[in-house]
Coordinates of C-alpha atoms and ligand atoms in Angstrom, one line a residue:
X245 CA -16.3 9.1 -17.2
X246 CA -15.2 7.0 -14.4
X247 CA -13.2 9.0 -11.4
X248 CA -10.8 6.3 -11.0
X249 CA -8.7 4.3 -13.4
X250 CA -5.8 1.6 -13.4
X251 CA -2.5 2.8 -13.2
X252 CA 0.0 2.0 -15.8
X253 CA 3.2 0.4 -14.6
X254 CA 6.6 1.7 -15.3
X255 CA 7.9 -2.0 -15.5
X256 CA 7.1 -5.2 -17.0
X257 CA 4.9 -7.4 -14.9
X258 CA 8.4 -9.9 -15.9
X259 CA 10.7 -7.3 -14.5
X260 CA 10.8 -8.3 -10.5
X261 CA 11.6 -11.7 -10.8
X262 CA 12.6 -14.2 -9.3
X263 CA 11.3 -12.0 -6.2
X264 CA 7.6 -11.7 -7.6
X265 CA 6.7 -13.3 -10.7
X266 CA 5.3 -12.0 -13.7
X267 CA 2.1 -13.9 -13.2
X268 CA 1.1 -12.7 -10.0
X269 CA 2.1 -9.3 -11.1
X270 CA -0.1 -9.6 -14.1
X271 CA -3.0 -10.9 -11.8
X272 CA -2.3 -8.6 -9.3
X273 CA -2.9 -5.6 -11.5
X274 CA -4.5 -6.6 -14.6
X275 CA -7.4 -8.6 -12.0
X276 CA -6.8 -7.7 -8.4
X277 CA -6.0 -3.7 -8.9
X278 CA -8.9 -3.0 -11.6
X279 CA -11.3 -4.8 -9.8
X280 CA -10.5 -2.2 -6.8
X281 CA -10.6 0.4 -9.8
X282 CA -13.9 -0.7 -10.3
X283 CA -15.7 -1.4 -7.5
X284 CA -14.9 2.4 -6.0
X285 CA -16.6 4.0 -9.4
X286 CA -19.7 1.7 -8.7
X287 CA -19.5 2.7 -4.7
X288 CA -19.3 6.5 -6.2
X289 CA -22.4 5.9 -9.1
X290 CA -24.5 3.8 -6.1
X291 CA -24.1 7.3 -3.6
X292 CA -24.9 9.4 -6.6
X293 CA -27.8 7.3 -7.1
X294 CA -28.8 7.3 -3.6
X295 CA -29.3 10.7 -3.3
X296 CA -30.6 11.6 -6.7
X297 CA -33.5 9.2 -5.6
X298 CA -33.1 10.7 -1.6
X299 CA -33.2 6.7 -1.2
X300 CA -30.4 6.1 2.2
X301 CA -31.4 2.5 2.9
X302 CA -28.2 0.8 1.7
X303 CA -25.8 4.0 2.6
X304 CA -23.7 1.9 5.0
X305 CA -22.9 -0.4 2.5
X306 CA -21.9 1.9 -0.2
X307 CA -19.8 3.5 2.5
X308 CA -18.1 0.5 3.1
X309 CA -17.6 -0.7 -0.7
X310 CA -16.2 3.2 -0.9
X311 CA -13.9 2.5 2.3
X312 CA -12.5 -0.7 0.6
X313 CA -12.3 -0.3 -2.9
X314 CA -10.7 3.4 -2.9
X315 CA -8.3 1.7 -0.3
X316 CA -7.1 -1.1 -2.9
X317 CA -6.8 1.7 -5.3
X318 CA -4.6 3.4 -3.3
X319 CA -2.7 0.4 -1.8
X320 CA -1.6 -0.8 -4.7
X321 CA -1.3 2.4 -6.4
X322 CA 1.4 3.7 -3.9
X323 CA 2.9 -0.3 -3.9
X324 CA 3.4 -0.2 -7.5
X325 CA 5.5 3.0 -7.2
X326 CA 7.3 1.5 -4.3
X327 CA 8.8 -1.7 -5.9
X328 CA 11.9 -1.8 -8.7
X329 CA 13.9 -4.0 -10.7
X330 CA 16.4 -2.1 -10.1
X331 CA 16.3 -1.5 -6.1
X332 CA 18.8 0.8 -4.3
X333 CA 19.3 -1.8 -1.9
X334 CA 19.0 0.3 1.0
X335 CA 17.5 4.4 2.0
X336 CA 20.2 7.0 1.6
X337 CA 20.1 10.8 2.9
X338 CA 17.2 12.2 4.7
X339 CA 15.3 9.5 4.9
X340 CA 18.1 6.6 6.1
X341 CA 19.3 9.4 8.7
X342 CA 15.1 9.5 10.1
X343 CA 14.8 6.0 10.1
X344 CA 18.2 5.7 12.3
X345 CA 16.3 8.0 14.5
X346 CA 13.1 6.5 14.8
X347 CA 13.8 2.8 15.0
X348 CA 17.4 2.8 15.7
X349 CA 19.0 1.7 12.7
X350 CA 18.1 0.3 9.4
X351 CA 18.1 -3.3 10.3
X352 CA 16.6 -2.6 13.4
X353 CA 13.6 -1.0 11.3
X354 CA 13.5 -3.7 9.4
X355 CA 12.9 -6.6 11.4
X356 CA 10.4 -4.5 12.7
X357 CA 8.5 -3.7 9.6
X358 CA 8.9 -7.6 8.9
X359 CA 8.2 -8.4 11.9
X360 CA 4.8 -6.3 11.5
X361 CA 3.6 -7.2 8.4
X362 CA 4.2 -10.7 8.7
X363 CA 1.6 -10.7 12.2
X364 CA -1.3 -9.7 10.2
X365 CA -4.2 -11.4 11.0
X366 CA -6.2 -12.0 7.7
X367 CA -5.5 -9.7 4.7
X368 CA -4.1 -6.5 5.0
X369 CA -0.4 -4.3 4.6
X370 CA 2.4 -3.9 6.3
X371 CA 3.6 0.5 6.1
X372 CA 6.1 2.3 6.8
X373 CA 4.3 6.2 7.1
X374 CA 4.8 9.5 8.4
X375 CA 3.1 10.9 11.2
X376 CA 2.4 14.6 11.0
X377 CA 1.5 15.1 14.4
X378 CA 4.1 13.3 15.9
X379 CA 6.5 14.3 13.5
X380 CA 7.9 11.0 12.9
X381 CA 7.8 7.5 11.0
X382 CA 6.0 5.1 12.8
X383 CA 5.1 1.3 11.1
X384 CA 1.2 0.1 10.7
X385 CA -0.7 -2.7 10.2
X386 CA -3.2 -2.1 7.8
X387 CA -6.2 -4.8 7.5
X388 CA -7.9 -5.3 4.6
X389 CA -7.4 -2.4 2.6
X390 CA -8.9 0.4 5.3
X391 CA -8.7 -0.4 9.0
X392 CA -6.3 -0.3 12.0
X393 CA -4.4 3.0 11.1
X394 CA -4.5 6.3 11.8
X395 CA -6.5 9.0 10.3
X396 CA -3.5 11.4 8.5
X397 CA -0.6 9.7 8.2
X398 CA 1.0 9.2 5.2
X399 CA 2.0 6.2 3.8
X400 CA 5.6 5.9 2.1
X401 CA 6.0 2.4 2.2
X402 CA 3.6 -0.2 1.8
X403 CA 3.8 -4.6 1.0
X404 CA 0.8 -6.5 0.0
X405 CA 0.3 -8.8 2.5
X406 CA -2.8 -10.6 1.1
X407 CA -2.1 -14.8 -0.1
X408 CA -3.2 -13.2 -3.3
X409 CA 0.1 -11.0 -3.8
X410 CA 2.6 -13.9 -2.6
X411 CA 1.1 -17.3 -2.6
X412 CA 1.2 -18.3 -6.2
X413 CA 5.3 -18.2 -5.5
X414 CA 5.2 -18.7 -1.9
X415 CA 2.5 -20.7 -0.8
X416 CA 2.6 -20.7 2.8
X417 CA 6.1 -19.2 3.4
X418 CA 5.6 -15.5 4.2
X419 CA 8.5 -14.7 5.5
X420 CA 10.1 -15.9 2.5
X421 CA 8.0 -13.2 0.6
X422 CA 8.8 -10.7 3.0
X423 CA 12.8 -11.6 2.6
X424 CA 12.4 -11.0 -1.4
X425 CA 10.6 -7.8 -1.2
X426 CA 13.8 -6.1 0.5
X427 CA 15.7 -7.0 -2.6
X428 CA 13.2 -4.7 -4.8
X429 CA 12.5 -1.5 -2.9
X430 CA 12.1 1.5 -4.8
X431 CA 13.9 3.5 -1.8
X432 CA 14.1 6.7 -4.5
X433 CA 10.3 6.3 -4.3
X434 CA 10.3 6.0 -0.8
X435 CA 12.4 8.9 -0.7
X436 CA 10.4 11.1 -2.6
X437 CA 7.6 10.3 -0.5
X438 CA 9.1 11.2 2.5
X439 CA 10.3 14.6 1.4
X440 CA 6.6 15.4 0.1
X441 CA 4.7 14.2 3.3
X442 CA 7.1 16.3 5.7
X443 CA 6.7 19.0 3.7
X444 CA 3.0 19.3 2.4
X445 CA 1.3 17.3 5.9
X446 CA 2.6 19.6 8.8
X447 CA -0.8 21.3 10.3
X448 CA -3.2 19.2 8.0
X449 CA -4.8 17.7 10.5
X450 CA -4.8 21.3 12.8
X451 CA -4.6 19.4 15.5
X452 CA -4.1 21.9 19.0
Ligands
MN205 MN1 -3.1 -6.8 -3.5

């Protein structure tokens, strides 16, 4: 039985257009996702392997393939949740009342979050997360799927940043992509997530 396995969505890959369409959503999950989905249960069999056999030669890049692929599973895992056809438009309680606080108000937060994921270098995700030892949100730039964040936070909001999640509809035009994916934000998602990572995060890291 493998350990990991492709998500379901709870919309049709049709449902966010015109802001993604229903063929790169179809790619994206169908192709993109499961391959992630795949490539972590090989990375998982190939350890198992490893040490069945007490052979450690290649253990760096199992590691690795284990680093990346369980990232993309998660990525779009949590990105999945975080999208809707039928967006909120903007945060409301808790959670538009901490962004106000941490990055001054909601536009300010995002042009910043914009502003962030649209200076990757290469593939990777721009997130909005909570920081339990700071006890705040703070915004990330994720490369790839694994690098350039910080060990424990908690990511509530996340957009696919790699060509492969925009550039059938936008070609080179990123901020274009970025524009759109404010008009389909789950922010009940978002919330949820925030309420969950302030509550179940404080102390993980027992940092004193
Ligand atoms: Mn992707």
């Amino acid at each position: 039985m493998p350990v990991y396995t492709l998500p379901e969505l709870t919309y049709d890959y049709a449902a966010l257009e015109p802001h993604i369409s229903a063929r790169i959503m179809e790619l994206h999950h169908s192709k993109h996702h499961a391959a992630y989905v795949a490539g972590a249960n090989t990375a998982l069999e190939q350890m198992e392997e490893a040490r069945t056999n007490n052979s450690f030669g290649a253990i760096n890049k199992f590691e690795k393939d284990l680093a990346f692929h369980l990232g993309g599973h998660i990525n779009h895992s949590i990105f999945w949740t975080n999208l809707s056809p039928d967006s909120e438009g903007r945060p409301s309680g808790e959670l538009a009342a901490a962004i106000d606080e941490f990055f001054g108000s909601f536009d300010a937060f995002k042009a910043h979050f914009s502003a962030a994921s649209l200076g990757i270098q290469g593939s990777g995700w721009g997130i909005l997360s909570w920081d339990p030892v700071g006890s705040r949100l703070i915004i990330q730039q994720l490369f790839d799927q694994q690098a350039n964040t910080a060990q424990g936070t908690v990511p509530l909001l996340q957009l696919d940043m790699w060509e492969h999640a925009f550039y059938l509809d936008y070609q080179n035009v990123k901020a274009d992509y970025v524009a759109a994916f404010w008009n389909i934000v789950n922010w009940g998602n978002v919330e949820q997530r925030f309420a969950a990572a302030r509550t179940h995060s404080a102390g993980v890291l027992l940092l004193s």
